[in-house]
Amino acid sequence: MSGELNQTLIKRIIRQIGLECAVRGQTLSETLVAFMVKAVVLDPRNDFNMDQILTENDVQNLAQLCVTRLLDTTNPSLSTIKMQVYFDMNYANRAELLSEQQRVLEGKLAPVVRAITDSGPRVQEEMENVYQKIVTYVLLSSGLGSPTDIEAVREVAAALQSVFHQTEMITFISLSKKDKEQQLKNLAMLVTGIRLYNKECQKGGSSIEDLPAILNEAIPSATRTVDECLNSCHLLAHRYTALLESMQEDPHRHSQLSTFKLKEALFNVRQYEAFLCILLSDAITSAQEVETLNVQFEAAMMLLKNTVQDKTSIDSKEVFPLFVELSKLWTSFQDEMLLLSFLTNMTDNLQQFSEIQSQLFPEEMLTSLLEGVTVKSDEERINETTGTRVNVSDFKNQEWLFPETTDNFDQLLIQYHGFCAHAIGVKGLTLPGNPAIGILKHKEKCYVFSSKEAAYSFAQDPDKFIQLNVEKAKEYAELIQLLELHHQFEYLVPHAQARNADKCLMKPAPKCDSSTQTDTHILPPTIVRSYEWNEWELRRKAIKLANLRRKLTHAMQTDLSHMRRENFTQVYLPKDVGTQTKRDNSSNVPKPQIFLKGLRGESSPTTHMVTVDLTRPVQET
């Protein structure tokens, strides 16, 4: 079938499924519905052939299966997919989050900045209004108080007055727009630094929170919360793995536990564990960053105190950079507060996707199912295989990597999120791989294994087991993100070109209204000095060039003179040539000469006037 036709059809199915779920009381995002459609199509048990055009019956079956799975709130697989979609749509790393926060802040300040930079006050009252807007901008950009807090406004106005008096408004107005914006930023940092110093000296700053103390208390608390969730995940993952292994070893237990969705529950826990590890890593990074900022802030404040020391006047070049440095460090504290709030919200919101574990497997039921079953932790499984490794001589055409023979061994990119490449497709389990056994490098990709036997089995035919893992991911769609198999299912994404390479699920392309303006003359004017509008001048230059082509340069040397010096002779024969380029001509118009006689009157009462025309005829000129 035409893939493009099917993709158009699937988009229509997605809208249909979303409406059907909304009618039944479940409002779901389009991204979640799209992922579920792909999961159902991928599942080989549903017999959908993507190489053929979907019939109307296929469309109805696909929609019905998707609606059924989306409304099945007791399925851990659905909770896992919801968790993946939520994390992909909401998580952002430090750089992305801070960049977005800066963009939002600039958007909020844009009206104030425009009101300041675009104004051209002429009278004193207008200048005072602009000055008050500068106070508001400084207060909002620093984030240290609200414009409705009269005390905070007074502190900002006093600090601003000390570095930027109202009499300097005339100079400020004469600046270009870009220079005004830069000076506003500088003033905001200076005023923020002054307010922080005054707070340290207990001369104000009551509205400024003690961010270092808050962070020093909140970050360890957030880290402990994530650690507790991780420990619970580890325990559940170990128990589910033990139950699944017992099912494969004992047919009786298989019939007893087959009705439970243990694999789906295991994948849910493993995905939750992976996301918590990302959040824990970010929390540790924040803790390290705050520790560094505390040291730098205390040092900067101490240096500023030593510089000021109750002096009545200080050189601005000496003290202003210290105020700016304080402001920058405080901005970093504010960034860490934002990151901490984001991590806390992400941790709290992810918990809802793991609540299904306690519903499906209460503690009492899980304890009874585990009777007689040995539960091994991931660390214990790795310790059991410590000391065993692959014998490289047993494989002639395979490349194995070991810690002592490979540089940056700990930084190798392991496939399947570090899980055993053999156990996934064969057993359907996510067992931790032990790199000490040996890492198999196959087609520039690295694979780890949970045991020596699994490594030998996989190495016999890697492509076969890789395909088994792909088939297992088709059966359990949540494995696509858990095992990081997106590159193998890229063809199913209709808008792959719009996806971020660092993201795991498809995001809608962001849209916004924008406008642009082009200057009338974007390049400086260019005057071609060699341009000539007169064709006769061009002819003259052409004749000159033509004459130069016929000129020759001669040199002569004899046997008697070649030992003395070099002689050169050049002849440029004059040529008498004349050319007529134009003809001078002129014309003269006779000057009118008309005289009137008798205007002064005579002795007679009647005046007789006579007109005398002495103008020469044109023919005589």
XYZ file of C-alpha atoms in Angstrom:
621
model
C 0.000 0.000 0.000
C 0.924 3.581 -0.260
C 2.356 4.498 3.150
C 1.217 8.071 2.701
C -2.377 6.942 2.148
C -2.336 4.786 5.276
C -0.848 7.621 7.339
C -3.698 9.898 6.244
C -6.161 7.202 7.211
C -4.490 6.700 10.601
C -4.764 10.421 11.333
C -8.511 10.167 10.743
C -8.655 7.112 13.005
C -6.807 9.008 15.740
C -9.420 11.767 15.704
C -12.216 9.193 15.708
C -10.728 7.336 18.701
C -10.218 10.573 20.620
C -13.875 11.507 20.151
C -15.050 8.015 21.143
C -13.001 8.097 24.359
C -14.273 11.599 25.158
C -17.857 10.373 24.822
C -17.064 7.622 27.344
C -15.639 10.120 29.830
C -11.904 9.860 29.075
C -10.278 12.975 27.618
C -6.943 11.853 26.152
C -4.212 13.763 24.362
C -3.726 13.257 20.652
C -0.142 12.128 21.276
C -1.295 9.325 23.583
C -3.958 8.166 21.115
C -1.443 8.225 18.256
C 1.019 6.128 20.245
C -1.708 3.620 21.113
C -2.726 3.331 17.441
C 0.867 2.546 16.525
C 1.115 0.050 19.378
C -1.992 -1.814 18.201
C -0.829 -1.802 14.583
C 2.613 -3.088 15.619
C 1.281 -5.938 17.738
C 1.519 -9.064 15.529
C -1.354 -10.646 17.452
C -3.745 -8.136 15.812
C -2.803 -9.156 12.218
C -2.605 -5.655 10.744
C -0.543 -5.531 7.569
C 0.974 -2.098 6.974
C 1.915 -3.102 3.421
C -1.730 -3.248 2.357
C -4.487 -0.683 2.276
C -6.655 -0.855 5.376
C -10.184 -1.896 4.580
C -13.205 -0.394 6.293
C -13.433 -3.498 8.463
C -9.761 -3.095 9.453
C -10.406 0.530 10.378
C -13.308 -0.424 12.625
C -11.305 -3.205 14.286
C -8.333 -0.898 14.824
C -10.489 1.808 16.371
C -12.296 -0.681 18.614
C -9.046 -2.252 19.849
C -7.539 1.149 20.597
C -10.614 2.360 22.475
C -10.690 -0.856 24.505
C -7.026 -0.550 25.493
C -7.287 3.160 26.243
C -10.268 2.628 28.550
C -8.730 -0.399 30.327
C -7.506 1.329 33.490
C -6.381 -2.006 35.002
C -3.685 -2.590 32.371
C -0.138 -1.637 33.505
C 0.832 -1.293 29.849
C -1.516 1.669 29.420
C -0.118 3.305 32.569
C 3.411 2.849 31.219
C 2.548 4.434 27.885
C 0.824 7.331 29.660
C 3.915 7.751 31.817
C 6.181 7.809 28.753
C 3.998 10.336 26.945
C 3.789 12.566 30.023
C 7.551 12.501 30.625
C 8.368 13.125 26.989
C 5.984 16.066 26.720
C 6.921 17.709 30.020
C 10.529 16.907 30.900
C 13.283 19.321 29.957
C 16.938 19.321 30.906
C 18.596 22.193 32.751
C 19.586 24.156 29.655
C 16.161 23.835 27.999
C 14.267 24.744 31.163
C 16.381 27.809 31.940
C 16.239 28.952 28.330
C 12.440 28.679 28.340
C 12.240 30.540 31.638
C 14.399 33.346 30.236
C 12.185 33.552 27.161
C 9.046 33.767 29.313
C 10.586 36.468 31.509
C 11.607 38.534 28.490
C 8.083 38.186 27.113
C 6.604 39.514 30.353
C 9.038 42.431 30.460
C 8.685 43.287 26.768
C 5.758 45.764 27.202
C 7.614 47.626 29.953
C 10.824 47.719 27.912
C 8.970 49.055 24.863
C 7.251 51.710 26.946
C 10.659 52.886 28.190
C 12.741 52.657 25.007
C 10.099 53.980 22.590
C 9.135 57.001 24.689
C 10.494 60.460 23.970
C 9.592 62.575 27.004
C 10.076 66.302 26.670
C 8.657 67.816 29.859
C 9.603 67.021 33.443
C 6.383 65.153 34.220
C 6.866 62.761 31.300
C 10.443 62.074 32.378
C 9.259 61.217 35.890
C 6.755 58.739 34.440
C 9.492 57.035 32.411
C 11.708 56.930 35.509
C 8.926 55.176 37.436
C 8.655 52.640 34.623
C 12.384 51.985 34.956
C 11.830 51.304 38.672
C 9.079 48.840 37.771
C 11.300 47.128 35.198
C 14.162 46.744 37.682
C 11.810 45.263 40.281
C 10.181 42.803 37.870
C 13.410 41.648 36.226
C 15.087 40.933 39.572
C 12.187 38.857 40.894
C 12.767 40.319 44.370
C 9.356 41.617 45.265
C 6.125 42.745 43.679
C 5.228 46.147 42.170
C 2.300 46.203 44.612
C 4.682 45.980 47.586
C 5.249 49.614 48.541
C 8.292 48.834 50.685
C 9.977 46.907 47.878
C 9.257 49.720 45.401
C 10.811 52.255 47.776
C 13.936 50.122 48.196
C 14.338 49.789 44.423
C 13.754 53.517 43.878
C 16.335 54.439 46.528
C 18.926 52.024 45.141
C 18.286 53.195 41.597
C 18.577 56.829 42.668
C 22.080 56.115 43.991
C 23.357 54.834 40.632
C 21.041 56.559 38.148
C 19.701 59.961 39.143
C 16.683 61.485 37.443
C 18.895 64.223 36.031
C 20.552 61.569 33.856
C 17.297 60.895 32.044
C 18.195 63.411 29.331
C 21.320 61.413 28.456
C 19.357 58.146 28.624
C 16.713 59.419 26.205
C 19.347 60.360 23.630
C 20.643 56.768 23.444
C 19.677 54.329 20.726
C 17.077 51.667 21.492
C 19.683 48.903 21.738
C 21.821 50.958 24.126
C 18.765 51.746 26.248
C 17.932 48.047 26.600
C 21.507 47.249 27.597
C 21.586 50.033 30.171
C 18.292 48.802 31.626
C 19.830 45.349 32.149
C 22.910 46.867 33.753
C 20.795 49.008 36.061
C 18.701 45.995 37.062
C 21.814 44.024 38.039
C 23.326 46.969 39.935
C 20.150 47.627 41.907
C 19.733 43.915 42.685
C 23.307 43.751 43.970
C 22.765 46.845 46.138
C 19.561 45.416 47.640
C 21.300 42.100 48.415
C 24.148 43.957 50.097
C 21.695 46.055 52.116
C 19.892 42.877 53.193
C 23.195 41.404 54.354
C 23.836 44.606 56.330
C 20.277 44.441 57.733
C 19.341 47.732 56.127
C 16.344 46.460 54.180
C 15.456 43.552 51.940
C 12.645 42.212 54.104
C 10.828 40.998 50.961
C 13.877 39.033 49.758
C 13.760 35.345 50.652
C 16.847 33.543 51.879
C 17.232 31.312 48.827
C 20.506 29.625 49.873
C 18.961 28.446 53.155
C 15.785 27.284 51.399
C 17.776 25.342 48.804
C 20.065 23.775 51.392
C 16.994 22.352 53.099
C 14.763 21.565 50.087
C 17.246 19.780 47.810
C 18.154 17.010 50.321
C 14.448 16.541 51.021
C 13.664 16.191 47.306
C 16.588 13.798 46.870
C 15.337 11.622 49.727
C 11.874 11.499 48.165
C 13.265 10.315 44.856
C 15.502 7.788 46.657
C 12.529 6.331 48.510
C 10.573 5.955 45.270
C 13.592 4.331 43.633
C 13.967 1.823 46.468
C 10.305 0.864 46.129
C 10.789 0.437 42.375
C 13.847 -1.756 42.885
C 11.992 -4.001 45.334
C 8.983 -4.428 43.035
C 11.180 -5.076 39.995
C 13.107 -7.770 41.868
C 9.886 -9.443 43.018
C 8.236 -9.389 39.596
C 11.393 -10.761 37.974
C 11.552 -13.599 40.500
C 7.884 -14.504 39.867
C 8.379 -14.486 36.079
C 11.439 -16.707 36.363
C 9.517 -19.137 38.571
C 6.751 -19.279 35.941
C 9.240 -20.342 33.270
C 10.783 -23.017 35.511
C 7.553 -24.495 36.940
C 4.614 -25.216 34.575
C 2.215 -25.367 37.538
C 3.149 -21.854 38.633
C 2.843 -20.732 35.009
C -0.795 -21.785 34.897
C -1.316 -20.168 38.302
C 0.247 -16.785 37.416
C -0.548 -16.543 33.700
C -3.694 -14.539 34.373
C -1.642 -11.803 36.087
C -0.049 -9.157 33.908
C 3.361 -9.555 35.482
C 5.393 -8.612 32.429
C 3.428 -5.426 31.889
C 3.850 -4.611 35.588
C 7.601 -5.278 35.383
C 7.980 -2.986 32.368
C 5.977 -0.302 34.197
C 8.282 -0.461 37.209
C 11.426 -0.461 35.065
C 10.243 2.590 33.132
C 9.360 4.405 36.347
C 12.786 3.482 37.678
C 14.511 4.885 34.568
C 12.677 8.217 34.829
C 13.415 8.493 38.555
C 17.107 7.936 37.844
C 17.040 10.891 35.437
C 15.361 13.099 38.046
C 17.776 11.927 40.747
C 20.726 12.782 38.538
C 19.304 16.280 38.003
C 18.757 16.676 41.758
C 22.369 15.687 42.477
C 23.583 18.152 39.846
C 21.496 20.894 41.474
C 22.913 20.044 44.900
C 26.462 20.330 43.580
C 25.655 23.583 41.818
C 24.092 25.098 44.962
C 27.110 24.086 47.027
C 29.395 25.896 44.576
C 27.115 28.942 44.474
C 27.099 29.200 48.273
C 30.877 29.399 48.361
C 31.017 31.950 45.531
C 28.238 34.097 47.020
C 29.856 34.241 50.464
C 33.211 35.134 48.903
C 31.665 37.868 46.731
C 29.764 39.331 49.695
C 32.877 39.326 51.862
C 34.888 41.070 49.143
C 32.160 43.691 48.764
C 32.079 44.337 52.517
C 35.832 44.763 52.629
C 35.664 47.153 49.685
C 32.895 49.341 51.124
C 33.835 49.398 54.858
C 31.675 52.367 55.830
C 33.238 54.593 53.190
C 31.271 57.691 52.281
C 32.394 57.661 48.642
C 33.687 54.791 46.523
C 34.851 54.660 42.945
C 32.046 53.208 40.827
C 34.551 51.298 38.690
C 35.654 49.470 41.805
C 32.332 48.613 43.436
C 29.870 48.298 40.518
C 31.368 45.023 39.186
C 30.974 43.515 42.669
C 27.271 44.425 42.754
C 26.831 42.899 39.280
C 28.571 39.702 40.400
C 26.242 39.421 43.406
C 23.246 39.838 41.112
C 24.429 37.106 38.744
C 25.004 34.661 41.601
C 21.549 35.406 42.994
C 20.036 34.795 39.565
C 21.708 31.372 39.618
C 20.061 30.670 42.989
C 16.704 31.610 41.460
C 17.389 29.229 38.572
C 18.076 26.414 41.024
C 14.792 27.164 42.787
C 13.008 26.867 39.460
C 14.765 23.576 38.682
C 13.976 22.191 42.126
C 10.293 23.083 41.775
C 10.233 21.455 38.348
C 11.872 18.233 39.616
C 9.511 18.073 42.586
C 6.451 18.453 40.352
C 7.743 15.820 37.934
C 8.350 13.381 40.798
C 4.876 13.934 42.252
C 3.120 13.629 38.891
C 4.958 10.440 37.920
C 3.675 8.656 41.016
C 0.144 8.496 39.608
C 1.341 6.169 36.836
C 2.705 3.623 39.330
C -0.361 3.499 41.574
C -1.722 0.618 39.520
C 0.938 -1.612 41.126
C -0.727 -1.491 44.536
C -4.133 -2.078 42.931
C -3.120 -5.166 40.957
C -0.685 -6.601 43.480
C -1.501 -5.708 47.081
C 1.242 -6.483 49.557
C -0.610 -9.482 50.966
C -1.162 -11.058 47.532
C 2.418 -10.420 46.472
C 3.749 -11.969 49.671
C 1.655 -15.121 49.177
C 2.745 -15.470 45.540
C 6.400 -15.200 46.559
C 6.251 -18.110 49.005
C 9.053 -20.487 48.146
C 10.538 -18.105 45.564
C 14.025 -16.657 45.927
C 14.089 -12.930 45.222
C 17.412 -11.622 43.912
C 18.314 -7.994 43.613
C 20.104 -6.580 40.585
C 23.297 -6.260 42.616
C 23.120 -9.894 43.696
C 22.638 -11.059 40.115
C 25.685 -9.066 39.001
C 27.759 -10.389 41.931
C 26.873 -13.975 40.981
C 28.511 -13.514 37.592
C 31.546 -11.612 38.889
C 34.717 -13.403 37.818
C 33.153 -15.081 34.790
C 33.897 -13.695 31.361
C 33.739 -14.660 27.727
C 36.700 -16.482 26.204
C 37.573 -14.396 23.162
C 39.268 -17.353 21.436
C 35.893 -19.078 21.154
C 34.736 -16.401 18.698
C 36.777 -15.652 15.620
C 34.530 -13.086 13.955
C 33.195 -11.258 17.012
C 34.702 -8.274 18.813
C 34.542 -8.308 22.622
C 35.347 -5.344 24.856
C 36.760 -5.590 28.399
C 37.638 -2.938 31.008
C 41.388 -3.494 30.830
C 41.574 -3.388 27.032
C 39.107 -0.591 26.242
C 39.493 3.129 26.837
C 36.508 4.886 28.452
C 34.893 1.521 29.130
C 32.346 3.024 31.533
C 31.223 5.567 28.923
C 30.289 3.075 26.188
C 26.750 3.443 24.843
C 25.052 0.173 25.760
C 21.985 -0.955 23.833
C 18.639 -1.786 25.474
C 19.237 0.627 28.383
C 21.847 -1.724 29.858
C 19.554 -4.763 30.080
C 20.603 -8.239 28.955
C 20.250 -8.410 25.176
C 19.463 -12.143 25.316
C 16.819 -12.214 28.068
C 14.561 -9.598 26.474
C 13.579 -11.525 23.357
C 13.904 -15.058 24.767
C 12.417 -14.686 28.256
C 10.703 -11.314 28.031
C 12.611 -10.149 31.124
C 14.615 -7.019 31.792
C 17.622 -8.486 33.580
C 20.565 -6.200 34.390
C 23.597 -6.803 32.183
C 27.077 -7.269 33.641
C 29.719 -5.497 31.510
C 32.483 -7.457 33.288
C 31.366 -10.616 31.435
C 32.274 -8.880 28.203
C 30.606 -6.380 25.921
C 29.830 -7.619 22.429
C 30.400 -5.058 19.692
C 28.214 -5.949 16.725
C 27.703 -3.562 13.809
C 29.137 -0.672 15.840
C 26.650 -1.278 18.692
C 27.434 -2.635 22.163
C 25.457 -5.323 24.011
C 25.747 -6.635 27.584
C 24.502 -9.898 29.110
C 23.350 -11.255 32.453
C 25.378 -14.476 32.235
C 28.164 -16.109 30.255
C 25.720 -18.588 28.738
C 23.459 -15.777 27.513
C 26.476 -14.045 25.962
C 27.543 -17.222 24.101
C 24.021 -17.866 22.871
C 23.557 -14.310 21.609
C 26.959 -14.210 19.928
C 26.158 -17.274 17.806
C 23.580 -15.298 15.810
C 23.243 -11.662 17.006
C 20.901 -10.593 14.197
C 18.432 -13.316 15.124
C 18.187 -12.208 18.761
C 18.073 -8.533 17.793
C 15.060 -9.315 15.636
C 13.501 -11.263 18.527
C 13.856 -8.151 20.692
C 12.175 -6.067 17.994
C 9.290 -8.542 17.824
C 8.959 -8.414 21.608
C 8.783 -4.612 21.402
C 6.006 -4.918 18.833
C 4.089 -7.101 21.266
C 4.731 -4.738 24.200
C 4.882 -1.241 22.717
C 6.124 0.326 25.959
C 9.457 -1.425 25.344
C 10.162 0.882 22.377
C 11.027 3.727 24.717
C 12.213 1.646 27.659
C 14.790 -0.177 25.504
C 15.457 2.904 23.325
C 14.429 1.251 20.048
C 13.112 4.388 18.316
C 15.533 4.112 15.389
C 14.018 0.758 14.447
C 10.459 2.117 14.401
C 11.139 5.501 12.815
C 9.141 4.626 9.707
C 5.938 4.597 11.746
C 6.193 8.257 12.738
C 4.300 10.422 10.230
C 6.109 13.623 11.233
C 9.555 12.240 11.939
C 11.224 15.301 10.514
C 9.569 17.447 13.181
C 10.848 15.356 16.067
C 13.700 16.317 18.308
C 16.506 13.782 18.121
C 16.826 13.885 21.912
C 13.139 13.164 22.459
C 11.516 9.787 22.481
C 7.955 10.491 21.386
C 6.505 12.714 18.719
C 5.665 16.254 19.781
C 3.403 18.586 17.856
C 5.265 21.231 15.924
C 5.132 24.533 17.839
C 3.323 27.330 16.042
C 3.236 31.044 16.635
C 2.358 34.269 14.866
C 5.380 36.245 13.761
C 6.241 39.152 11.537
C 9.365 40.585 10.012
C 10.418 43.830 8.379
C 13.134 44.458 5.823
C 14.957 47.756 5.536
C 14.588 49.642 2.274
C 18.344 49.757 1.733
C 19.999 46.910 3.580
C 23.363 47.504 1.870
C 25.383 50.751 1.845
C 25.182 52.736 -1.421
C 27.822 51.871 -4.021
C 28.990 54.402 -6.592
C 30.722 52.958 -9.672
C 33.322 55.531 -10.559
C 34.133 53.880 -13.879
C 30.562 54.208 -15.156
C 30.144 56.417 -18.263
C 26.819 57.507 -19.662
C 28.319 59.151 -22.770
C 28.788 56.688 -25.631
C 31.446 58.921 -27.218
C 33.539 58.638 -24.085
C 33.206 54.872 -24.278
C 34.305 54.944 -27.906
C 37.337 57.011 -26.995
C 38.391 54.472 -24.362
C 37.817 51.599 -26.788
C 40.037 53.250 -29.412
C 42.729 53.797 -26.808
C 42.638 50.123 -25.762
C 42.696 49.015 -29.395
C 45.790 51.149 -30.049
C 47.592 49.661 -27.043
C 47.130 46.153 -28.452
C 49.200 47.089 -31.512
C 52.110 48.554 -29.534
C 55.210 46.378 -29.232
C 58.214 46.518 -26.911
C 61.637 45.612 -28.430
C 64.962 44.808 -26.838
C 68.344 44.372 -28.560
C 71.682 42.981 -27.428
C 74.968 42.336 -29.301
C 77.893 40.060 -28.668
C 80.022 43.044 -27.650
C 77.623 44.424 -25.127
C 76.078 41.413 -23.528
C 78.835 41.285 -20.906
C 78.467 44.938 -19.959
C 74.875 45.734 -19.137
C 71.372 45.121 -20.249
C 69.933 47.596 -22.741
C 66.293 48.194 -23.435
C 64.668 50.209 -26.199
C 61.020 51.088 -26.364
C 59.322 52.795 -29.269
C 55.897 54.309 -29.175
C 55.307 55.790 -32.607
C 53.057 58.829 -32.565
C 50.099 58.757 -34.822
C 48.278 61.843 -36.045
C 44.623 61.082 -35.832
C 41.804 63.496 -35.586
C 38.199 62.940 -34.771
C 35.198 65.216 -34.695
C 32.976 64.576 -31.737
C 30.651 67.579 -31.808
C 29.912 70.921 -33.551
C 29.402 74.260 -31.884
C 26.430 76.311 -33.100
C 24.452 79.239 -31.798
C 21.471 81.454 -32.555
C 20.600 85.056 -31.645
C 17.126 86.481 -31.224
C 16.737 90.263 -31.947
C 15.998 92.433 -28.951
C 12.640 94.193 -29.236
C 12.958 98.004 -29.473
C 9.636 99.842 -29.441
C 9.293 103.617 -28.737
C 6.198 105.672 -27.968
C 6.042 109.369 -28.985
C 3.659 112.045 -27.663
C 3.080 110.639 -24.159
C 4.045 113.977 -22.505
C 1.366 115.832 -24.430
C 1.509 118.978 -26.610
C -0.074 122.430 -26.746
C -3.223 121.021 -28.300
C -5.834 119.639 -25.913
C -5.876 116.297 -27.685
C -2.943 113.918 -27.152
C -1.576 112.226 -30.235
C 0.642 109.157 -29.494
C 2.814 107.592 -32.164
C 4.343 104.069 -31.859
C 7.759 103.564 -33.480
C 8.994 99.908 -33.853
C 12.758 99.846 -34.394
C 13.185 96.068 -33.816
C 15.429 94.450 -36.420
C 13.990 91.670 -38.510
C 14.963 88.083 -37.619
C 16.516 87.535 -41.029
C 19.126 90.273 -40.353
C 20.431 88.673 -37.140
